[in-house]
Short mmCIF file of C-alpha atoms in Angstrom, two decimals:
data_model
loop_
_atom_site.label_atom_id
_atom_site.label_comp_id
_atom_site.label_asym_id
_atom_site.label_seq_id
_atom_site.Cartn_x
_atom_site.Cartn_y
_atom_site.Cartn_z
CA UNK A 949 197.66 60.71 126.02
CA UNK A 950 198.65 63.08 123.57
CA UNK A 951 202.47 62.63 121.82
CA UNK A 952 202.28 65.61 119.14
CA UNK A 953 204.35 66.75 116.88
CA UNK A 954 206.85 69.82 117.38
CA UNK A 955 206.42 73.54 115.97
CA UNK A 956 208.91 76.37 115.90
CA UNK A 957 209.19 79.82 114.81
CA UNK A 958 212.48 81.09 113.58
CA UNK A 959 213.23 84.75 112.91
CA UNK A 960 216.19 85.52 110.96
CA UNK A 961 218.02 89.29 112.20
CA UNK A 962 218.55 91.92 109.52
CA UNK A 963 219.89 90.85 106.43
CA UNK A 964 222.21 93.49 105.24
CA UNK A 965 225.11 93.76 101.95
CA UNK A 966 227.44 91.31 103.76
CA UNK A 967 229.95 88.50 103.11
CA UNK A 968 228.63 85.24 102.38
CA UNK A 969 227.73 83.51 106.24
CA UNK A 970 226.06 80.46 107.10
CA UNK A 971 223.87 79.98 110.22
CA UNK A 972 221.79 77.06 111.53
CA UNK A 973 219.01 76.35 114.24
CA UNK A 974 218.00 73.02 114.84
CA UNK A 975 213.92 71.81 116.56
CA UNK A 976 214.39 68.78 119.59
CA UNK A 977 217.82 68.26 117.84
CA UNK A 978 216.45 67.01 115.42
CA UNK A 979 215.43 69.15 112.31
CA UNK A 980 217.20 71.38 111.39
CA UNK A 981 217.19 75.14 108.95
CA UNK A 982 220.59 75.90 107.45
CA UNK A 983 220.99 79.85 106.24
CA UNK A 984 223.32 79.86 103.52
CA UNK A 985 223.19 83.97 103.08
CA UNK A 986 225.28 86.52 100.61
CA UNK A 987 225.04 89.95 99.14
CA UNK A 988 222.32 89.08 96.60
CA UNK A 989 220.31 86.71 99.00
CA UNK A 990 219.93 83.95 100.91
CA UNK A 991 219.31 79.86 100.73
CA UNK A 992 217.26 77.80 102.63
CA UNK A 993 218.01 74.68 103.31
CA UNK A 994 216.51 71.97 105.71
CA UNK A 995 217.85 68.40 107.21
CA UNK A 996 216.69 66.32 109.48
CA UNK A 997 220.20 65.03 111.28
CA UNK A 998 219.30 61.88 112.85
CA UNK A 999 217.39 60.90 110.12
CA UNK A 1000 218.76 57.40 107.84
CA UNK A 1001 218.35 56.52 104.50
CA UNK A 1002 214.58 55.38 104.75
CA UNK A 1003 213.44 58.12 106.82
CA UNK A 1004 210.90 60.36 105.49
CA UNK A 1005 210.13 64.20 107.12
CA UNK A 1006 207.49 66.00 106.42
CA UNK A 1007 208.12 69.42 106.47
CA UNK A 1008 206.04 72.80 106.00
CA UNK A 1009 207.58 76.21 105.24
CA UNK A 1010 206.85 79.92 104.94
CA UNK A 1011 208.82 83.18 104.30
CA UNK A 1012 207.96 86.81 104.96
CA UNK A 1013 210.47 89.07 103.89
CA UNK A 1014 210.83 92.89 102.69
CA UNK A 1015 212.93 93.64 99.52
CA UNK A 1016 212.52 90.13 98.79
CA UNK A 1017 211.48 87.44 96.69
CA UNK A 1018 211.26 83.60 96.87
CA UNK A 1019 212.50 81.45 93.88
CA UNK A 1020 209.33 79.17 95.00
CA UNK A 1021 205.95 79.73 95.30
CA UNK A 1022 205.27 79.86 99.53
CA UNK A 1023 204.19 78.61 102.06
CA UNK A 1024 205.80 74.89 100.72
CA UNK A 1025 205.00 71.80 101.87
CA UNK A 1026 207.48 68.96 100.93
CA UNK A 1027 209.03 66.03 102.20
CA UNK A 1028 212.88 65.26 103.16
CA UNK A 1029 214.29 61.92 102.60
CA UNK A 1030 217.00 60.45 104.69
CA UNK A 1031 219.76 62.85 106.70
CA UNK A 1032 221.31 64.74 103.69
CA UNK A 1033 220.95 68.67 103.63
CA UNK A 1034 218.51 69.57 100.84
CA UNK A 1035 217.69 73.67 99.41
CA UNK A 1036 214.29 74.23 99.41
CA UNK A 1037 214.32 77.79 97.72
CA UNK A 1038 216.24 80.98 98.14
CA UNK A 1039 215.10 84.78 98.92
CA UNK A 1040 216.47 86.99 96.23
CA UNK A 1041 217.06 90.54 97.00
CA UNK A 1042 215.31 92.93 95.28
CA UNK A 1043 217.40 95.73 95.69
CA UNK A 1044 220.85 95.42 96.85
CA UNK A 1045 221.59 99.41 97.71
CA UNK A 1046 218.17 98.94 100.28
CA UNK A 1047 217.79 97.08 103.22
CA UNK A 1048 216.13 93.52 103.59
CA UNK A 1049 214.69 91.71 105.89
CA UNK A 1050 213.45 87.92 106.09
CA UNK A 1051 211.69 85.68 108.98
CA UNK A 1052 211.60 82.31 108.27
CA UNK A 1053 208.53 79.53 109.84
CA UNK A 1054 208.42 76.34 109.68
CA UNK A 1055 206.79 73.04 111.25
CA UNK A 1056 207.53 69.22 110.64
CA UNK A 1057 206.19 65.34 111.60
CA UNK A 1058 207.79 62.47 110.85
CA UNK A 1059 206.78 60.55 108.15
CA UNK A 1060 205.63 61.24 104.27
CA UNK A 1061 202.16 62.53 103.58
CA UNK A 1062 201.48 60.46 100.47
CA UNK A 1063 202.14 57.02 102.82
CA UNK A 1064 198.96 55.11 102.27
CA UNK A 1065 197.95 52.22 104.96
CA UNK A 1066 197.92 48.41 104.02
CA UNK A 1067 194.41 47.05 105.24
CA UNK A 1068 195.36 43.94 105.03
CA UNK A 1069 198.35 44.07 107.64
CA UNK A 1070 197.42 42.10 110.95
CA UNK A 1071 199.33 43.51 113.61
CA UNK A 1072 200.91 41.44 116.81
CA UNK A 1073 199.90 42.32 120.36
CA UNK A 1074 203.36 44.77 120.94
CA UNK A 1075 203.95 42.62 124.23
CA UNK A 1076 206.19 39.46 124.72
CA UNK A 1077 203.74 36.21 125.29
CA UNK A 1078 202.70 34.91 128.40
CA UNK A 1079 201.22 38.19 129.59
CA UNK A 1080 197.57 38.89 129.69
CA UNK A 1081 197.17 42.76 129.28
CA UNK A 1082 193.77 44.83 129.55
CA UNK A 1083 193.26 47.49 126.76
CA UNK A 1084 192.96 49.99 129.52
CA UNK A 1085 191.89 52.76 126.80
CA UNK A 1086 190.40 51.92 123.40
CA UNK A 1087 189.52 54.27 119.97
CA UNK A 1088 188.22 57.60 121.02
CA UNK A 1089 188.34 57.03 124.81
CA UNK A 1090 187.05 59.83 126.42
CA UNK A 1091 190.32 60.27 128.83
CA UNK A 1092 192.54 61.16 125.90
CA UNK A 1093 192.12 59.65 122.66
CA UNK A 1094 190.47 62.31 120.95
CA UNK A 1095 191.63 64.40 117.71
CA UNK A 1096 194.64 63.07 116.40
CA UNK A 1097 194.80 60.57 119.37
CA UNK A 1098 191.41 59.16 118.15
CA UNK A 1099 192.80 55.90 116.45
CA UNK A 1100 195.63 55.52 119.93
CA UNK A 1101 195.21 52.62 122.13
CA UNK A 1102 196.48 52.24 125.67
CA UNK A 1103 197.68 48.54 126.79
CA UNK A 1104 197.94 48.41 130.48
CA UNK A 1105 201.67 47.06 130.92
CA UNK A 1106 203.42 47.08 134.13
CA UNK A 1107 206.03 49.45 134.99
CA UNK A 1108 209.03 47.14 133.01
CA UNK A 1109 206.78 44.66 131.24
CA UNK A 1110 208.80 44.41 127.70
CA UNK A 1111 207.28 45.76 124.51
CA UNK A 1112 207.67 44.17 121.50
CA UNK A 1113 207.23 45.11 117.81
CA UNK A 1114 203.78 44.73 116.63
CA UNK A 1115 204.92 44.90 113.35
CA UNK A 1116 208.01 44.85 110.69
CA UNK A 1117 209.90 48.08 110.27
CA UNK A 1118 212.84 50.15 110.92
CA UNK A 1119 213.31 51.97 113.91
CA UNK A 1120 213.92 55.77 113.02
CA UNK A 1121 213.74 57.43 116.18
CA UNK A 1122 213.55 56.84 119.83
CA UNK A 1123 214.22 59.25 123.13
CA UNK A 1124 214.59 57.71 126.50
CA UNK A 1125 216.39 60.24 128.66
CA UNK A 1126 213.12 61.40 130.28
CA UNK A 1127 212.39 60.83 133.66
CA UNK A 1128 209.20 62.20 134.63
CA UNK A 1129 205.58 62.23 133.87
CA UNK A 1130 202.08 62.65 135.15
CA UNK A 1131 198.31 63.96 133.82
CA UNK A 1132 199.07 67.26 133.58
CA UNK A 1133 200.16 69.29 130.45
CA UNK A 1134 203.54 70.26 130.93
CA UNK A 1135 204.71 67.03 130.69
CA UNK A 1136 203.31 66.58 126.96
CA UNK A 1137 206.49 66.57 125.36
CA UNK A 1138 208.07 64.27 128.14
CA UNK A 1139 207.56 60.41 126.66
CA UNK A 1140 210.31 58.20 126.06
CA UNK A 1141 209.43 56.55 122.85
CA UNK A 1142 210.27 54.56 120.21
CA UNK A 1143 208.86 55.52 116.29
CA UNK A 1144 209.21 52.44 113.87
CA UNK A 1145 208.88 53.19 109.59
CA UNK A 1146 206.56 50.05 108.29
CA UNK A 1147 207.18 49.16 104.83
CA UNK A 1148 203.64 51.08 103.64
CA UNK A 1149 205.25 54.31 104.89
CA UNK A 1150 203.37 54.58 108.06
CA UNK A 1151 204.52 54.61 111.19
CA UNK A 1152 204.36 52.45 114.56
CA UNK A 1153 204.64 54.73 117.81
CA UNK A 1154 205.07 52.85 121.00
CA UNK A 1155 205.48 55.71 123.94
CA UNK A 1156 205.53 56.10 127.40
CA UNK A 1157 208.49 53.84 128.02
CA UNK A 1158 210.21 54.33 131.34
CA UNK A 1159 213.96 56.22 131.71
CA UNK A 1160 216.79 54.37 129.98
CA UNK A 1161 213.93 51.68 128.85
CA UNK A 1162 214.65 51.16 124.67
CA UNK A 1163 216.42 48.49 123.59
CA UNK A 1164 216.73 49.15 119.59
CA UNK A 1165 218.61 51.61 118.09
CA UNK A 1166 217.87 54.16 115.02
CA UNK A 1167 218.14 52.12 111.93
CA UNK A 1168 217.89 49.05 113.24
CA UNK A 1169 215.24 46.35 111.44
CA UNK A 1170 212.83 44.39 113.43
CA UNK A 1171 210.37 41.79 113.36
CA UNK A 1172 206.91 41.30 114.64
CA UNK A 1173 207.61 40.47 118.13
CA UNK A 1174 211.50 41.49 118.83
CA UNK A 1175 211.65 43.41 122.21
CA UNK A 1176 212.19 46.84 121.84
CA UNK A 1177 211.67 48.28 125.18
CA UNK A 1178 210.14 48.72 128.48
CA UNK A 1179 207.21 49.65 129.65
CA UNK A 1180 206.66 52.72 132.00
CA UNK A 1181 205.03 56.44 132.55
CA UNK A 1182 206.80 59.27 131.10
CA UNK A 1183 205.10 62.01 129.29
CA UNK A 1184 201.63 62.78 129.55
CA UNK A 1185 200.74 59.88 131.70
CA UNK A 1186 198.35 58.84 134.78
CA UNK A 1187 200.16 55.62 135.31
CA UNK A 1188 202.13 52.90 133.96
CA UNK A 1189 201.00 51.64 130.31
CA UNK A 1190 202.45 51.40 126.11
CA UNK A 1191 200.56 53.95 124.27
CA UNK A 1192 200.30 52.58 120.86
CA UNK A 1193 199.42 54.22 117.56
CA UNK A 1194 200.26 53.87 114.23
CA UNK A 1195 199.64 57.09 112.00
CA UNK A 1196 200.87 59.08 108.61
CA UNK A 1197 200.97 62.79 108.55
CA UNK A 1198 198.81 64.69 106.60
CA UNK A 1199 199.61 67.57 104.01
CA UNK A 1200 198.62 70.11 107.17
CA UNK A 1201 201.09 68.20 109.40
CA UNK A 1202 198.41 66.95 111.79
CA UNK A 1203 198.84 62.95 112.61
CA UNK A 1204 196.28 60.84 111.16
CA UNK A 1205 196.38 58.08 113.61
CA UNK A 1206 195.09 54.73 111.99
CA UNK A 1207 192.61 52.02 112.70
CA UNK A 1208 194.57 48.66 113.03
CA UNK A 1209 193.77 44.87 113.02
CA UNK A 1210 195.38 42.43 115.61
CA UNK A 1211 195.23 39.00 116.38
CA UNK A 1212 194.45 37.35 119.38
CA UNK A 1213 193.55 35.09 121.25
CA UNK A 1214 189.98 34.76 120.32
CA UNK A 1215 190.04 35.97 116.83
CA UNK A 1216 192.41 36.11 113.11
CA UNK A 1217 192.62 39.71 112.65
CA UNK A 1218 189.99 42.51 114.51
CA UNK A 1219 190.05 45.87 115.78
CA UNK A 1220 190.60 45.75 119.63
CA UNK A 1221 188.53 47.37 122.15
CA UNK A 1222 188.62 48.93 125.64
CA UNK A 1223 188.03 46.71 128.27
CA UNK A 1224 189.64 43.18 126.70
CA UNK A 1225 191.69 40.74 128.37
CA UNK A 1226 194.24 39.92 125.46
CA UNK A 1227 197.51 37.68 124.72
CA UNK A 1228 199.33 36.52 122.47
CA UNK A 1229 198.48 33.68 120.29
CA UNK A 1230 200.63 31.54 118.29
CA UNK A 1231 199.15 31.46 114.79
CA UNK A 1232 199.22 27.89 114.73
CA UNK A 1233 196.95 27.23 117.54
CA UNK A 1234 193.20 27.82 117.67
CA UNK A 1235 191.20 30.60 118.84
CA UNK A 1236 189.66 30.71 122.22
CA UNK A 1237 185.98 29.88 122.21
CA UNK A 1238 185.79 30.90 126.30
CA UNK A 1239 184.13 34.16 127.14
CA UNK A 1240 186.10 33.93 130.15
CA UNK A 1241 189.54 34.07 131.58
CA UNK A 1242 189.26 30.84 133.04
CA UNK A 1243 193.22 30.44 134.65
CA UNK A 1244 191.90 33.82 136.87
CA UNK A 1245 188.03 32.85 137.92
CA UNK A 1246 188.09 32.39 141.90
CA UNK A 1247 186.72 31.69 145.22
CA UNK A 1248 187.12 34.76 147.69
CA UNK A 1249 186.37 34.82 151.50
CA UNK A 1250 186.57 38.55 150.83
CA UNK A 1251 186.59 41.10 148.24
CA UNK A 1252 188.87 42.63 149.26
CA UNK A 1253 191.58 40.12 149.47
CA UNK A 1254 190.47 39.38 145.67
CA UNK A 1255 191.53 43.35 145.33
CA UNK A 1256 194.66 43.44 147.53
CA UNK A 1257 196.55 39.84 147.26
CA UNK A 1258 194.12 37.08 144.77
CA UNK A 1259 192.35 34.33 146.35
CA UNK A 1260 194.42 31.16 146.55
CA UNK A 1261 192.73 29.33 149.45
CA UNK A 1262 189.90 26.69 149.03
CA UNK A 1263 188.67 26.39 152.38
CA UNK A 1264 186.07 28.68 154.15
CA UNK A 1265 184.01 28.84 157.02
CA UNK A 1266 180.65 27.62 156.78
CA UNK A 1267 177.99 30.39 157.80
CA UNK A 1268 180.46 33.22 156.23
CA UNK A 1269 179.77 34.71 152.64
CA UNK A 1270 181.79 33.40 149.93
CA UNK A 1271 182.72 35.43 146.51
CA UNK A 1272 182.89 33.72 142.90
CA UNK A 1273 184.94 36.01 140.42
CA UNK A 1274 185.16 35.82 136.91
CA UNK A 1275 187.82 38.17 134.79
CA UNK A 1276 185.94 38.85 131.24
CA UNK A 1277 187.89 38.52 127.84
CA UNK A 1278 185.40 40.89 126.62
CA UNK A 1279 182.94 43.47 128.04
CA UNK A 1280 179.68 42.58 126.55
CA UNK A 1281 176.29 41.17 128.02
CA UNK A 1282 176.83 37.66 129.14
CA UNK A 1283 174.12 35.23 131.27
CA UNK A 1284 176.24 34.07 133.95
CA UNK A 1285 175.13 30.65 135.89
CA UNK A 1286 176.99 29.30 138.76
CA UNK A 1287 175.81 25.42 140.33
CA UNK A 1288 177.15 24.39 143.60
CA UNK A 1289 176.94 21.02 144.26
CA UNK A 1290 178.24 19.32 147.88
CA UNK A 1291 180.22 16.04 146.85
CA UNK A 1292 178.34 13.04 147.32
CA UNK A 1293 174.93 14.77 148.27
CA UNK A 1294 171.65 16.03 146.36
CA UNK A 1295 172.55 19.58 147.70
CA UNK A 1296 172.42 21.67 144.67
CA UNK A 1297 172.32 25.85 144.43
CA UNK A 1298 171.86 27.61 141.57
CA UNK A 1299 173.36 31.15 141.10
CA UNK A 1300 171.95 33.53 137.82
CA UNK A 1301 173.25 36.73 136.97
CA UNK A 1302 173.74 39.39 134.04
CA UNK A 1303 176.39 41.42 133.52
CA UNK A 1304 176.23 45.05 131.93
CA UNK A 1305 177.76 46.06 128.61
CA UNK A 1306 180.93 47.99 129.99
CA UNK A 1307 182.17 45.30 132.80
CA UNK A 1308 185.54 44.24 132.98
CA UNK A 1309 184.96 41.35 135.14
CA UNK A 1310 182.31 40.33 137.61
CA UNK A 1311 181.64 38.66 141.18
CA UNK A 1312 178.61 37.27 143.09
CA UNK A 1313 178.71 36.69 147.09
CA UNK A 1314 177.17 33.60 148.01
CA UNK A 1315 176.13 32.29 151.67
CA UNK A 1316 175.37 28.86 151.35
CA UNK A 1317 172.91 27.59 154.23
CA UNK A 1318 170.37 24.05 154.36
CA UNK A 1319 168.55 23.59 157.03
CA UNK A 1320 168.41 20.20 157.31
CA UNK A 1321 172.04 19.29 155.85
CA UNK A 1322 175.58 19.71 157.32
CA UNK A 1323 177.47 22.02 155.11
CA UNK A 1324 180.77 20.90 156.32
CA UNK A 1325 182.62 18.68 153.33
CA UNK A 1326 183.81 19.08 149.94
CA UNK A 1327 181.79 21.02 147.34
CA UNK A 1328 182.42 21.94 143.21
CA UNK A 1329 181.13 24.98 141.89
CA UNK A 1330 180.55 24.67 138.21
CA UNK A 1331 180.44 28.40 136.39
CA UNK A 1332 178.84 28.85 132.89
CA UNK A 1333 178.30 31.42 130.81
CA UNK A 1334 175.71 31.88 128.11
CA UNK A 1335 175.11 28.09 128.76
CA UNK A 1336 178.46 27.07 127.93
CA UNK A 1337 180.68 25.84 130.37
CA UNK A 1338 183.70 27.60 131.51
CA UNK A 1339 185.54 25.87 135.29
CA UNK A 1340 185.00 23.77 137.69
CA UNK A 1341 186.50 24.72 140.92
CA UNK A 1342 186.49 22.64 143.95
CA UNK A 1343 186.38 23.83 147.69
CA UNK A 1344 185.62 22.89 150.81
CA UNK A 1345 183.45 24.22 153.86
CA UNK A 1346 184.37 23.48 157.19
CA UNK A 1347 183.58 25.01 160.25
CA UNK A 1348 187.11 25.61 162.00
CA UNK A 1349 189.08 28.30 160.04
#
């Protein structure tokens, strides 16, 4: 997903011996160039008029004109604090009996160039607790978070799962009037959003937030974990998810998008990466020492019902294959081992697998046959991995279903 920043080209008409007049023309509604002009010239001003106190804009500028001269050395880069109008430079005319002409150009980011990232700030998992997310897209996925996305990740919320602040701030801009979105370029410029000023000068984007779905307004503080809004897929999108990103701009007005530390469940403070189950965890309580999400691992009479509707049953027909699943925290090579034992009984199977690097989760399909026992009864599956134990799970075989 790409959420860029915004470009425009003004060109001023003729400037001729005239009274003094004052024109303006504003980018997204948002930043705007004031033309103060008289018979000797004209000012330049710039605000940015949703912009409070602690905003900062970036903003670059360049002139060309013809029997004129700038009063600063062009092109300019500088940065605009809060919403008040400030003069950047004026053209002088050169020669008043002779026409002039001036075009004015100009691009701007939120945020101040100089901000410089705290590397000690652990971020929050922007989601409220009690959900278990996937990091659907990590650092430098290949599907969008290249260039100035590189340092982006995507959680994979639900279509109105609430977003919360990963971090304190103040909000200084949001949009949520958009309504549409999809994986296709026109809609780049389509993301409901919300753009929060940390106290190190960067900034927190959270984007992709369905129509009507913020819940903080522009200058509004907030903690690590308020809810600010809901989940969805406007913009640039190929389905429901919170882009997040937190980023500077540089002295070229590209974003510099930022590696960031969270905590989790497993760990204090680390980078997160595609593929992890994650949650939020109190941090008061210990880290997980599971390589498994242990709540989710389950008995399936099909795979398909694992796919479609989860497995809550715990009897199945003896003679019919049965499927063990196991959700991963973390993709990564693990030595799975499942024993099934029948209650009561020496029968004992033993089930070994590896997984690859890049899986998600994993399942095995099991038929479990003895010649010379009865199946039928109760059974408990015990499922380990890298020797350590993970669930027990008890079930039962029986031969009416």
């Amino acid at each position: 997903m790409r959420f860029g920043f915004f470009i425009l080209f003004l060109v001023c008409p003729i400037g001729f011996l005239v009274a003094k007049e004052h024109s303006e023309f504003c980018s997204m509604e948002r930043l705007c160039v004031i033309y103060i002009q008289d018979k000797t010239g004209v000012d330049i001003y710039f605000q940015n008029k949703i912009a409070i106190d602690e905003t900062f804009t970036t903003v670059s500028v360049n002139a060309t004109s013809t029997n004129m001269r700038s009063s600063r050395k062009l092109p300019l880069v500088t940065v605009l604090k809060g919403p008040k109008r400030k003069k950047l430079f004026r053209l002088n005319v050169n020669k008043p009996n002779k026409r002039w002409v001036y075009q004015i150009k100009y691009k701007w980011i939120l945020g101040n160039y100089s901000a410089s990232h705290d590397p000690k700030v652990v971020y929050e998992l922007p989601f409220e607790k009690g959900l278990k997310v996937r990091v659907y897209q990590g650092y430098k996925g290949t599907k969008s978070h290249q260039g100035d996305n590189r340092y982006s990740i995507d959680f994979g919320l639900k279509e109105g799962d609430l977003i919360t602040a990963a971090r304190d701030g103040v909000v200084i801009d949001t949009e949520q009037k958009n309504n549409e979105g999809g994986f296709e370029i026109k809609y780049i410029h389509s993301a409901n959003y919300i753009k929060i000023l940390h106290d190190d000068g960067t900034i927190g984007q959270y984007a992709h937030l369905r129509y009507m779905g913020v819940l903080v307004k522009r200058g509004q503080r907030v903690t690590a974990g308020t809810p600010i809004g809901y989940a969805g897929s406007t913009g640039f999108s190929d389905g429901p998810h919170l882009h997040f990103e937190v980023y500077k701009p540089t002295r070229s007005l590209r974003k510099q998008t930022i590696p960031t530390q969270f905590r989790t469940e497993f760990t204090e403070a680390d980078v997160v990466k595609e593929g992890e189950l994650l949650w939020r965890r109190d941090p008061n309580l210990p880290v997980i020492k599971l390589q498994s999400d242990i709540d989710e691992i389950q008995i399936c009479e099909s795979v398909q019902n694992l796919e479609r509707l989860g497995c809550n049953g715990t009897s199945f027909a003896t003679g019919s294959p049965i499927y063990f699943y196991i959700p991963l925290l973390k993709p990564s090579r693990y030595k799975i081992q499942i024993s099934v034992r029948k209650n009561g009984t020496s029968i004992l199977k033993l089930y070994n697998w590896e997984t690859n690097s890049d899986w998600w989760d994993t399942y095995l399909d099991v038929q479990l046959e003895d010649p010379l026992e009865t199946l039928e009864g109760d059974w408990t599956a015990i499922v380990s991995i890298d020797g350590v134990v993970q669930k027990e799970v008890e079930f039962q075989l029986t031969s009416i279903k």
